[in-house]
Amino acid sequence: MSAPTPASATGRSRRELHLAAFFPFGPHYDWTSVADPTTYYDAETYAALARSAERGLFSAMFLGDSQRLREHLGRVNDTVVTGRPDQLVLFAHLAARTRHLGFVATLNTTFMAPADLAARVATVDRLSAGRAGWNVVTTNDAWTGANFRRGGYLARSERYRSAEEHLAIVHALWDADQGATVRRTGAHHDVVAAATLPPSVQGAPVIFQAGESDEGRDFAARHAEGIFSRYLEPAPAAAFAADLRRRLVAHGRPADDLRIFPAASVTLADTEAEAREKAEWFHRRTWTDRMVVAVIEAVWGRDLSWLDPDGPLPDVDPVSAEQTRTHGVVNSRDNPVETAAAWRRLSAEQGLTVRGLVDSLHAAAAFVGTPSSVADRLAAAVRAGELDGLNLTPQSVPDGFDDVVDRLVPELQERGVYHTRYPGTTLRENLGLRAPVRHRLRAAAG
């Protein structure tokens, strides 16, 4: 087991920002920056990004995941990268090419057997000498479940109950001595399995979570050590952090026991005006006419390739009064007719074109400015306790982090909110985390 982290000894009196390399789905990249789109699946592309992140002392690399290729109007969506390499295979490869960077895999409790997941994550953790993490996600998505011949088998109300059982089995296997047998029987899982590896050198892989619901936040407060959020503006970010701290204390944990990572891009330039111009150029480069119209098509449920993105919304209605999110990426709630009516009202009130409406609905979470001004904003947010880290989305590959590493990181270090070297050798140490949650709660209970 690694030595106690500074957070264990100090109660985390000094706040620091943590950066993570984050790869979501959607129009986040300048797709035209590479000649061959298969570049997005090449090991060397990811290795170059990982090396850049490690040069910038990033704490981790985090990948979003999808268990089925996303669709648009019943066809595989070809306007964004819809598939990913197997995260754990990729991370095992990258672990051999880095020394300090952590690797957080998004893995689904609904579709992955707990014993198999425990063994695979533990393998990456062992190969990387304690640099692995697991972003625990759940779903009752029948569309995805069909890929596993499980369409619709799990009620929405049961997904976190299933996740609780799943996580308990994984934890039991991670805590057991190599070769020891773990037996667990529950409503969703009935397992007899042996621990395949010795316990982790960091105590256990770090647990992340990304749920927004009350159930999700409570799950994070009971189990997680990091949480991904969508809150960047001061007031909602502070409210989200305060709510999580309250829940942590209610579950017997210190209020500073969870690291909050909102996702954002960073656009830097020598002046504020140049940075805004650069961000606008990137936005227009990524939100093409086709992608703008696709947002409307997803709600209307029909081909609208004739639609002028700089004109009004279509005067025809959606083809269906009901829609779910279980068939891929969509951009509405469950009632397309109501959504279309709301969008028409908004467009009329604000005089918006189709493009203007899509821009207002998909305003990117971003920090735009000079290295100094962006560092000031991030330092203030960290010191105010609004966030602990940033899931940084690159705008291109494989050089998408270089500006942040070369220009922003030094400014953050000058302000005393970013480390000048890696604090330790494990992901847990580098995030300033205490021992695994369940180990401390078990010890406190005697």
CSV table of C-alpha atoms in Angstrom, one decimal:
chain,number,residue,atom,x,y,z
A,1,MET,CA,0.0,0.0,0.0
A,2,SER,CA,1.3,3.5,-0.9
A,3,ALA,CA,2.2,6.0,1.8
A,4,PRO,CA,-0.7,8.3,3.0
A,5,THR,CA,-1.4,11.1,0.7
A,6,PRO,CA,-0.9,14.8,1.8
A,7,ALA,CA,-4.7,15.0,2.0
A,8,SER,CA,-4.8,12.4,4.7
A,9,ALA,CA,-2.4,14.3,6.9
A,10,THR,CA,-3.6,17.9,6.3
A,11,GLY,CA,-7.3,17.6,5.8
A,12,ARG,CA,-6.8,19.2,2.4
A,13,SER,CA,-6.2,22.7,3.7
A,14,ARG,CA,-4.7,23.8,0.3
A,15,ARG,CA,-6.9,23.6,-2.7
A,16,GLU,CA,-5.3,22.6,-6.1
A,17,LEU,CA,-6.7,22.1,-9.5
A,18,HIS,CA,-6.5,18.7,-11.2
A,19,LEU,CA,-6.6,18.3,-15.0
A,20,ALA,CA,-7.9,15.3,-16.8
A,21,ALA,CA,-7.8,14.5,-20.5
A,22,PHE,CA,-11.4,13.9,-21.5
A,23,PHE,CA,-12.8,12.5,-24.7
A,24,PRO,CA,-16.6,12.8,-25.0
A,25,PHE,CA,-18.8,12.1,-28.0
A,26,GLY,CA,-20.2,14.9,-30.2
A,27,PRO,CA,-19.0,17.9,-32.1
A,28,HIS,CA,-16.0,18.6,-29.9
A,29,TYR,CA,-13.2,18.2,-32.4
A,30,ASP,CA,-12.0,19.8,-35.6
A,31,TRP,CA,-12.6,16.6,-37.7
A,32,THR,CA,-10.9,18.2,-40.7
A,33,SER,CA,-7.6,18.5,-38.9
A,34,VAL,CA,-6.7,14.9,-39.9
A,35,ALA,CA,-6.8,13.5,-43.4
A,36,ASP,CA,-7.9,10.0,-42.3
A,37,PRO,CA,-10.7,9.6,-39.7
A,38,THR,CA,-9.3,6.3,-38.6
A,39,THR,CA,-6.6,8.3,-36.9
A,40,TYR,CA,-9.1,8.6,-34.1
A,41,TYR,CA,-8.7,4.9,-33.4
A,42,ASP,CA,-4.9,4.7,-33.7
A,43,ALA,CA,-2.9,3.8,-30.6
A,44,GLU,CA,-0.2,6.3,-31.5
A,45,THR,CA,-2.8,9.1,-31.5
A,46,TYR,CA,-3.8,8.3,-28.0
A,47,ALA,CA,-0.2,7.8,-27.0
A,48,ALA,CA,0.7,11.3,-28.2
A,49,LEU,CA,-2.2,12.8,-26.3
A,50,ALA,CA,-1.2,10.8,-23.2
A,51,ARG,CA,2.4,12.0,-23.4
A,52,SER,CA,1.2,15.6,-23.8
A,53,ALA,CA,-1.1,15.3,-20.8
A,54,GLU,CA,1.7,13.8,-18.7
A,55,ARG,CA,4.1,16.6,-19.7
A,56,GLY,CA,1.4,18.9,-18.3
A,57,LEU,CA,1.1,16.9,-15.0
A,58,PHE,CA,-2.5,15.9,-15.7
A,59,SER,CA,-3.9,13.6,-13.1
A,60,ALA,CA,-5.7,11.3,-15.5
A,61,MET,CA,-7.1,10.4,-18.9
A,62,PHE,CA,-10.8,9.7,-19.0
A,63,LEU,CA,-12.8,8.2,-21.9
A,64,GLY,CA,-16.6,8.3,-22.4
A,65,ASP,CA,-18.1,5.1,-23.6
A,66,SER,CA,-20.9,3.7,-25.7
A,67,GLN,CA,-22.0,0.1,-25.7
A,68,ARG,CA,-23.6,0.5,-29.1
A,69,LEU,CA,-22.9,2.7,-32.1
A,70,ARG,CA,-25.0,5.8,-31.9
A,71,GLU,CA,-27.6,6.4,-34.6
A,72,HIS,CA,-29.4,9.2,-36.4
A,73,LEU,CA,-32.7,8.6,-38.1
A,74,GLY,CA,-32.2,4.8,-37.9
A,75,ARG,CA,-28.7,4.9,-39.3
A,76,VAL,CA,-25.3,4.9,-37.7
A,77,ASN,CA,-24.4,8.5,-37.0
A,78,ASP,CA,-21.5,9.5,-39.3
A,79,THR,CA,-21.1,13.1,-38.3
A,80,VAL,CA,-19.1,12.3,-35.1
A,81,VAL,CA,-16.9,9.5,-33.8
A,82,THR,CA,-19.5,7.0,-32.5
A,83,GLY,CA,-17.3,4.1,-31.4
A,84,ARG,CA,-14.2,3.7,-29.2
A,85,PRO,CA,-11.4,1.2,-28.7
A,86,ASP,CA,-11.9,-1.0,-25.7
A,87,GLN,CA,-10.9,1.3,-22.9
A,88,LEU,CA,-9.1,-1.2,-20.7
A,89,VAL,CA,-7.1,-2.7,-23.6
A,90,LEU,CA,-6.1,0.8,-24.7
A,91,PHE,CA,-5.2,1.9,-21.1
A,92,ALA,CA,-3.0,-1.2,-20.6
A,93,HIS,CA,-1.1,-0.1,-23.8
A,94,LEU,CA,-0.9,3.5,-22.6
A,95,ALA,CA,0.2,2.5,-19.1
A,96,ALA,CA,3.3,1.0,-20.6
A,97,ARG,CA,4.1,4.3,-22.3
A,98,THR,CA,3.6,6.6,-19.3
A,99,ARG,CA,4.8,6.8,-15.7
A,100,HIS,CA,2.4,9.0,-13.8
A,101,LEU,CA,-0.8,9.5,-15.7
A,102,GLY,CA,-3.9,7.8,-14.3
A,103,PHE,CA,-6.5,6.1,-16.5
A,104,VAL,CA,-10.3,6.2,-15.7
A,105,ALA,CA,-12.5,3.8,-17.7
A,106,THR,CA,-16.2,4.3,-18.1
A,107,LEU,CA,-17.7,0.8,-17.5
A,108,ASN,CA,-21.4,-0.1,-17.3
A,109,THR,CA,-22.8,-2.1,-14.4
A,110,THR,CA,-25.9,-3.1,-16.3
A,111,PHE,CA,-24.0,-4.9,-19.1
A,112,MET,CA,-20.7,-6.1,-17.7
A,113,ALA,CA,-20.4,-9.1,-15.3
A,114,PRO,CA,-18.9,-7.9,-12.0
A,115,ALA,CA,-16.2,-10.6,-11.7
A,116,ASP,CA,-15.0,-9.9,-15.3
A,117,LEU,CA,-15.0,-6.1,-14.7
A,118,ALA,CA,-13.1,-6.5,-11.4
A,119,ALA,CA,-10.4,-8.7,-13.0
A,120,ARG,CA,-9.9,-6.4,-16.0
A,121,VAL,CA,-9.7,-3.1,-14.1
A,122,ALA,CA,-7.5,-4.8,-11.5
A,123,THR,CA,-5.2,-5.9,-14.4
A,124,VAL,CA,-4.8,-2.4,-15.7
A,125,ASP,CA,-4.3,-1.2,-12.1
A,126,ARG,CA,-1.6,-3.8,-11.5
A,127,LEU,CA,0.2,-3.1,-14.9
A,128,SER,CA,0.2,0.6,-14.2
A,129,ALA,CA,1.4,0.3,-10.6
A,130,GLY,CA,-1.8,1.8,-9.1
A,131,ARG,CA,-3.0,4.3,-11.7
A,132,ALA,CA,-6.4,2.9,-12.6
A,133,GLY,CA,-9.9,4.3,-11.9
A,134,TRP,CA,-13.5,3.2,-12.8
A,135,ASN,CA,-16.3,5.6,-13.7
A,136,VAL,CA,-19.3,3.7,-12.6
A,137,VAL,CA,-22.3,4.1,-14.9
A,138,THR,CA,-25.7,2.5,-15.0
A,139,THR,CA,-28.5,2.3,-17.6
A,140,ASN,CA,-31.9,0.8,-18.2
A,141,ASP,CA,-31.5,1.5,-21.9
A,142,ALA,CA,-33.3,-1.1,-23.9
A,143,TRP,CA,-31.7,0.1,-27.2
A,144,THR,CA,-28.2,-0.5,-25.8
A,145,GLY,CA,-29.4,-3.7,-24.1
A,146,ALA,CA,-30.3,-5.2,-27.4
A,147,ASN,CA,-26.6,-5.4,-28.2
A,148,PHE,CA,-26.4,-7.8,-25.2
A,149,ARG,CA,-29.8,-9.6,-25.9
A,150,ARG,CA,-31.1,-7.8,-22.7
A,151,GLY,CA,-33.3,-5.2,-24.2
A,152,GLY,CA,-35.7,-3.8,-21.6
A,153,TYR,CA,-34.9,-6.3,-18.9
A,154,LEU,CA,-34.0,-3.8,-16.2
A,155,ALA,CA,-36.5,-1.3,-14.9
A,156,ARG,CA,-35.2,2.2,-14.4
A,157,SER,CA,-36.0,2.1,-10.7
A,158,GLU,CA,-33.7,-0.9,-10.4
A,159,ARG,CA,-30.6,0.4,-12.1
A,160,TYR,CA,-28.9,1.8,-9.0
A,161,ARG,CA,-29.9,-1.2,-6.9
A,162,SER,CA,-28.2,-3.4,-9.5
A,163,ALA,CA,-25.2,-1.1,-9.4
A,164,GLU,CA,-25.0,-1.3,-5.6
A,165,GLU,CA,-24.8,-5.1,-5.8
A,166,HIS,CA,-22.4,-5.0,-8.7
A,167,LEU,CA,-20.0,-2.6,-6.9
A,168,ALA,CA,-20.1,-4.6,-3.7
A,169,ILE,CA,-19.0,-7.7,-5.6
A,170,VAL,CA,-16.2,-5.8,-7.4
A,171,HIS,CA,-15.0,-4.3,-4.1
A,172,ALA,CA,-15.1,-7.7,-2.4
A,173,LEU,CA,-12.9,-9.2,-5.2
A,174,TRP,CA,-10.5,-6.2,-5.1
A,175,ASP,CA,-10.1,-6.6,-1.3
A,176,ALA,CA,-9.7,-10.3,-1.2
A,177,ASP,CA,-6.3,-12.1,-1.2
A,178,GLN,CA,-5.3,-13.6,-4.5
A,179,GLY,CA,-7.2,-16.9,-5.0
A,180,ALA,CA,-9.7,-16.2,-2.3
A,181,THR,CA,-13.3,-17.0,-3.2
A,182,VAL,CA,-16.1,-14.4,-3.1
A,183,ARG,CA,-19.7,-15.4,-2.9
A,184,ARG,CA,-22.5,-12.9,-3.2
A,185,THR,CA,-26.2,-13.5,-3.9
A,186,GLY,CA,-28.7,-10.6,-4.5
A,187,ALA,CA,-31.7,-9.6,-6.5
A,188,HIS,CA,-29.6,-8.9,-9.6
A,189,HIS,CA,-26.3,-10.8,-9.2
A,190,ASP,CA,-25.5,-14.3,-8.0
A,191,VAL,CA,-21.7,-14.8,-8.1
A,192,VAL,CA,-19.1,-17.2,-6.9
A,193,ALA,CA,-15.7,-16.0,-8.1
A,194,ALA,CA,-12.0,-15.9,-7.1
A,195,ALA,CA,-9.8,-12.9,-6.8
A,196,THR,CA,-7.3,-13.2,-9.7
A,197,LEU,CA,-4.7,-10.6,-8.5
A,198,PRO,CA,-3.3,-9.3,-5.3
A,199,PRO,CA,-4.9,-6.2,-3.8
A,200,SER,CA,-4.0,-2.9,-5.4
A,201,VAL,CA,-0.9,-0.9,-4.4
A,202,GLN,CA,-3.2,2.2,-4.1
A,203,GLY,CA,-5.7,0.3,-1.9
A,204,ALA,CA,-8.2,0.0,-4.7
A,205,PRO,CA,-8.8,1.7,-8.1
A,206,VAL,CA,-10.4,5.1,-7.7
A,207,ILE,CA,-14.2,5.2,-8.1
A,208,PHE,CA,-15.8,8.0,-10.2
A,209,GLN,CA,-19.4,8.6,-10.9
A,210,ALA,CA,-21.4,10.9,-13.2
A,211,GLY,CA,-25.1,10.7,-12.1
A,212,GLU,CA,-27.1,13.9,-11.9
A,213,SER,CA,-30.3,12.5,-10.2
A,214,ASP,CA,-30.8,12.4,-6.5
A,215,GLU,CA,-30.1,8.7,-6.7
A,216,GLY,CA,-26.9,9.3,-8.6
A,217,ARG,CA,-25.7,12.0,-6.2
A,218,ASP,CA,-26.5,9.7,-3.2
A,219,PHE,CA,-24.6,6.9,-4.9
A,220,ALA,CA,-21.6,9.2,-5.4
A,221,ALA,CA,-21.8,10.3,-1.7
A,222,ARG,CA,-21.7,6.7,-0.6
A,223,HIS,CA,-19.1,5.3,-2.9
A,224,ALA,CA,-17.3,7.7,-5.2
A,225,GLU,CA,-14.1,9.6,-4.9
A,226,GLY,CA,-14.5,11.7,-8.0
A,227,ILE,CA,-17.6,12.9,-9.8
A,228,PHE,CA,-18.1,14.4,-13.3
A,229,SER,CA,-20.4,17.4,-13.5
A,230,ARG,CA,-21.7,19.9,-16.1
A,231,TYR,CA,-21.6,23.0,-13.8
A,232,LEU,CA,-19.1,25.7,-14.6
A,233,GLU,CA,-20.9,29.0,-13.8
A,234,PRO,CA,-20.2,30.0,-10.2
A,235,ALA,CA,-23.7,29.9,-8.7
A,236,PRO,CA,-24.8,26.4,-10.0
A,237,ALA,CA,-21.3,25.0,-9.5
A,238,ALA,CA,-21.3,26.2,-5.9
A,239,ALA,CA,-24.8,24.8,-5.3
A,240,PHE,CA,-23.8,21.4,-6.8
A,241,ALA,CA,-20.6,21.3,-4.6
A,242,ALA,CA,-22.6,22.2,-1.5
A,243,ASP,CA,-25.2,19.6,-2.1
A,244,LEU,CA,-22.5,16.9,-2.5
A,245,ARG,CA,-20.7,18.0,0.6
A,246,ARG,CA,-23.9,17.8,2.6
A,247,ARG,CA,-24.6,14.3,1.3
A,248,LEU,CA,-21.0,13.2,2.1
A,249,VAL,CA,-21.3,14.3,5.7
A,250,ALA,CA,-24.7,12.5,6.0
A,251,HIS,CA,-23.0,9.3,4.9
A,252,GLY,CA,-20.2,9.6,7.5
A,253,ARG,CA,-17.5,11.0,5.2
A,254,PRO,CA,-15.5,14.2,5.3
A,255,ALA,CA,-16.9,17.1,3.3
A,256,ASP,CA,-13.8,17.3,1.1
A,257,ASP,CA,-13.8,13.5,0.3
A,258,LEU,CA,-14.9,13.9,-3.3
A,259,ARG,CA,-13.2,15.5,-6.3
A,260,ILE,CA,-15.6,17.5,-8.7
A,261,PHE,CA,-14.6,17.5,-12.4
A,262,PRO,CA,-16.7,19.6,-14.8
A,263,ALA,CA,-16.0,19.2,-18.5
A,264,ALA,CA,-14.9,22.1,-20.6
A,265,SER,CA,-12.7,23.1,-23.5
A,266,VAL,CA,-10.0,25.9,-23.2
A,267,THR,CA,-9.3,28.4,-26.0
A,268,LEU,CA,-6.2,30.6,-25.5
A,269,ALA,CA,-4.8,33.5,-27.4
A,270,ASP,CA,-2.6,36.6,-26.7
A,271,THR,CA,-5.7,38.9,-26.3
A,272,GLU,CA,-9.3,38.4,-25.2
A,273,ALA,CA,-10.5,39.5,-28.7
A,274,GLU,CA,-8.2,37.0,-30.5
A,275,ALA,CA,-9.4,34.2,-28.1
A,276,ARG,CA,-13.1,34.9,-28.8
A,277,GLU,CA,-12.4,35.0,-32.5
A,278,LYS,CA,-10.5,31.7,-32.3
A,279,ALA,CA,-13.4,30.1,-30.3
A,280,GLU,CA,-15.9,31.3,-32.8
A,281,TRP,CA,-13.8,29.9,-35.7
A,282,PHE,CA,-13.7,26.6,-34.0
A,283,HIS,CA,-17.4,26.6,-33.3
A,284,ARG,CA,-18.2,27.2,-36.9
A,285,ARG,CA,-15.7,24.6,-38.0
A,286,THR,CA,-17.3,21.9,-35.8
A,287,TRP,CA,-21.0,22.9,-36.0
A,288,THR,CA,-21.4,22.5,-39.8
A,289,ASP,CA,-24.7,23.1,-41.6
A,290,ARG,CA,-25.3,19.3,-41.6
A,291,MET,CA,-24.8,19.0,-37.9
A,292,VAL,CA,-27.1,22.0,-37.2
A,293,VAL,CA,-29.9,20.4,-39.3
A,294,ALA,CA,-29.3,17.0,-37.7
A,295,VAL,CA,-30.3,18.5,-34.3
A,296,ILE,CA,-33.7,19.5,-35.7
A,297,GLU,CA,-34.0,16.1,-37.6
A,298,ALA,CA,-33.5,14.2,-34.3
A,299,VAL,CA,-36.6,15.8,-32.8
A,300,TRP,CA,-38.7,16.0,-36.0
A,301,GLY,CA,-37.8,12.3,-36.7
A,302,ARG,CA,-37.6,12.9,-40.4
A,303,ASP,CA,-35.1,13.9,-43.2
A,304,LEU,CA,-34.8,17.7,-43.3
A,305,SER,CA,-31.8,17.9,-45.6
A,306,TRP,CA,-33.7,20.6,-47.5
A,307,LEU,CA,-33.8,22.9,-44.4
A,308,ASP,CA,-31.9,26.2,-44.5
A,309,PRO,CA,-29.9,26.4,-41.3
A,310,ASP,CA,-30.1,30.2,-41.6
A,311,GLY,CA,-33.8,30.2,-42.0
A,312,PRO,CA,-36.8,29.3,-39.7
A,313,LEU,CA,-37.7,26.0,-38.2
A,314,PRO,CA,-39.8,23.7,-40.4
A,315,ASP,CA,-43.5,24.3,-40.5
A,316,VAL,CA,-44.3,20.6,-40.5
A,317,ASP,CA,-44.7,18.8,-37.2
A,318,PRO,CA,-42.6,15.9,-35.8
A,319,VAL,CA,-43.6,12.5,-37.1
A,320,SER,CA,-44.1,11.1,-33.6
A,321,ALA,CA,-45.6,12.4,-30.4
A,322,GLU,CA,-43.4,10.2,-28.3
A,323,GLN,CA,-39.6,9.6,-28.4
A,324,THR,CA,-37.1,8.0,-26.0
A,325,ARG,CA,-33.4,8.5,-25.7
A,326,THR,CA,-32.8,4.8,-26.1
A,327,HIS,CA,-32.2,4.7,-29.9
A,328,GLY,CA,-29.0,6.8,-29.9
A,329,VAL,CA,-28.1,10.5,-29.7
A,330,VAL,CA,-31.3,12.6,-29.7
A,331,ASN,CA,-31.8,16.2,-28.7
A,332,SER,CA,-35.2,16.3,-27.1
A,333,ARG,CA,-37.1,15.0,-24.1
A,334,ASP,CA,-39.7,12.3,-24.5
A,335,ASN,CA,-42.3,14.5,-26.3
A,336,PRO,CA,-41.0,15.8,-29.7
A,337,VAL,CA,-44.3,17.7,-30.4
A,338,GLU,CA,-44.0,19.7,-27.1
A,339,THR,CA,-40.2,20.2,-27.7
A,340,ALA,CA,-40.9,21.5,-31.2
A,341,ALA,CA,-43.6,23.9,-29.9
A,342,ALA,CA,-41.2,25.2,-27.2
A,343,TRP,CA,-38.4,25.7,-29.8
A,344,ARG,CA,-40.8,27.6,-32.0
A,345,ARG,CA,-41.8,29.9,-29.1
A,346,LEU,CA,-38.1,30.5,-28.2
A,347,SER,CA,-37.2,31.2,-31.8
A,348,ALA,CA,-40.1,33.6,-32.2
A,349,GLU,CA,-39.4,35.5,-28.9
A,350,GLN,CA,-35.7,35.9,-29.7
A,351,GLY,CA,-35.7,36.1,-33.5
A,352,LEU,CA,-33.6,33.0,-33.9
A,353,THR,CA,-32.8,31.1,-37.0
A,354,VAL,CA,-32.3,27.3,-36.9
A,355,ARG,CA,-28.6,27.9,-36.4
A,356,GLY,CA,-29.2,30.5,-33.7
A,357,LEU,CA,-31.5,28.1,-31.9
A,358,VAL,CA,-29.0,25.3,-32.0
A,359,ASP,CA,-26.3,27.6,-30.8
A,360,SER,CA,-28.4,28.6,-27.8
A,361,LEU,CA,-29.3,25.0,-27.0
A,362,HIS,CA,-25.7,23.7,-27.3
A,363,ALA,CA,-23.6,26.5,-25.8
A,364,ALA,CA,-20.3,24.8,-25.1
A,365,ALA,CA,-18.8,24.7,-21.7
A,366,ALA,CA,-15.6,26.6,-22.2
A,367,PHE,CA,-12.9,28.9,-20.9
A,368,VAL,CA,-11.9,31.5,-23.5
A,369,GLY,CA,-9.3,34.1,-23.0
A,370,THR,CA,-5.6,34.8,-22.4
A,371,PRO,CA,-3.6,32.3,-20.4
A,372,SER,CA,-3.6,34.8,-17.5
A,373,SER,CA,-7.4,35.5,-17.5
A,374,VAL,CA,-8.3,31.8,-17.8
A,375,ALA,CA,-5.9,31.0,-15.0
A,376,ASP,CA,-7.5,33.7,-12.8
A,377,ARG,CA,-11.0,32.3,-13.4
A,378,LEU,CA,-9.9,28.7,-12.7
A,379,ALA,CA,-7.9,29.7,-9.6
A,380,ALA,CA,-11.0,31.6,-8.2
A,381,ALA,CA,-13.3,28.6,-8.8
A,382,VAL,CA,-10.9,26.2,-7.1
A,383,ARG,CA,-10.4,28.5,-4.1
A,384,ALA,CA,-14.2,29.0,-3.8
A,385,GLY,CA,-14.7,25.2,-3.7
A,386,GLU,CA,-16.8,25.2,-6.9
A,387,LEU,CA,-14.6,22.6,-8.5
A,388,ASP,CA,-11.5,20.4,-7.9
A,389,GLY,CA,-10.6,19.6,-11.5
A,390,LEU,CA,-11.4,20.1,-15.1
A,391,ASN,CA,-12.2,17.4,-17.7
A,392,LEU,CA,-10.3,19.0,-20.5
A,393,THR,CA,-11.7,18.3,-24.0
A,394,PRO,CA,-9.1,18.7,-26.8
A,395,GLN,CA,-10.3,20.6,-29.9
A,396,SER,CA,-8.1,18.5,-32.2
A,397,VAL,CA,-5.8,15.4,-32.1
A,398,PRO,CA,-3.1,14.6,-31.4
A,399,ASP,CA,-2.0,18.2,-30.4
A,400,GLY,CA,-5.1,19.3,-28.6
A,401,PHE,CA,-3.5,19.7,-25.1
A,402,ASP,CA,-0.3,21.5,-26.1
A,403,ASP,CA,-1.6,25.0,-25.7
A,404,VAL,CA,-2.9,24.2,-22.2
A,405,VAL,CA,0.3,22.5,-21.2
A,406,ASP,CA,2.6,25.1,-22.6
A,407,ARG,CA,0.7,28.3,-21.8
A,408,LEU,CA,-2.0,27.7,-19.1
A,409,VAL,CA,-0.3,25.3,-16.7
A,410,PRO,CA,2.6,27.7,-15.9
A,411,GLU,CA,0.1,30.5,-15.1
A,412,LEU,CA,-1.8,28.1,-12.8
A,413,GLN,CA,1.5,27.2,-11.1
A,414,GLU,CA,2.3,30.8,-10.5
A,415,ARG,CA,-1.0,31.2,-8.7
A,416,GLY,CA,-0.3,28.3,-6.4
A,417,VAL,CA,-3.3,26.2,-7.5
A,418,TYR,CA,-1.4,23.6,-9.6
A,419,HIS,CA,1.3,21.2,-8.7
A,420,THR,CA,4.8,21.6,-10.1
A,421,ARG,CA,5.5,17.8,-10.0
A,422,TYR,CA,3.4,14.7,-9.5
A,423,PRO,CA,2.6,14.4,-5.8
A,424,GLY,CA,3.0,10.6,-5.9
A,425,THR,CA,3.0,7.5,-8.1
A,426,THR,CA,-0.6,6.3,-7.9
A,427,LEU,CA,-3.8,7.9,-9.1
A,428,ARG,CA,-5.1,8.1,-5.6
A,429,GLU,CA,-2.0,10.0,-4.4
A,430,ASN,CA,-2.0,12.3,-7.4
A,431,LEU,CA,-5.6,13.3,-6.7
A,432,GLY,CA,-4.8,13.9,-3.0
A,433,LEU,CA,-7.3,11.2,-1.9
A,434,ARG,CA,-7.5,9.3,1.3
A,435,ALA,CA,-7.6,5.5,1.6
A,436,PRO,CA,-10.6,3.8,-0.2
A,437,VAL,CA,-13.9,4.9,1.3
A,438,ARG,CA,-15.1,1.5,2.3
A,439,HIS,CA,-11.8,0.7,4.1
A,440,ARG,CA,-12.2,3.9,6.3
A,441,LEU,CA,-15.9,3.3,7.0
A,442,ARG,CA,-15.3,-0.3,7.9
A,443,ALA,CA,-12.5,0.7,10.2
A,444,ALA,CA,-14.6,3.4,11.8
A,445,ALA,CA,-17.4,0.9,12.4
A,446,GLY,CA,-15.0,-1.3,14.3
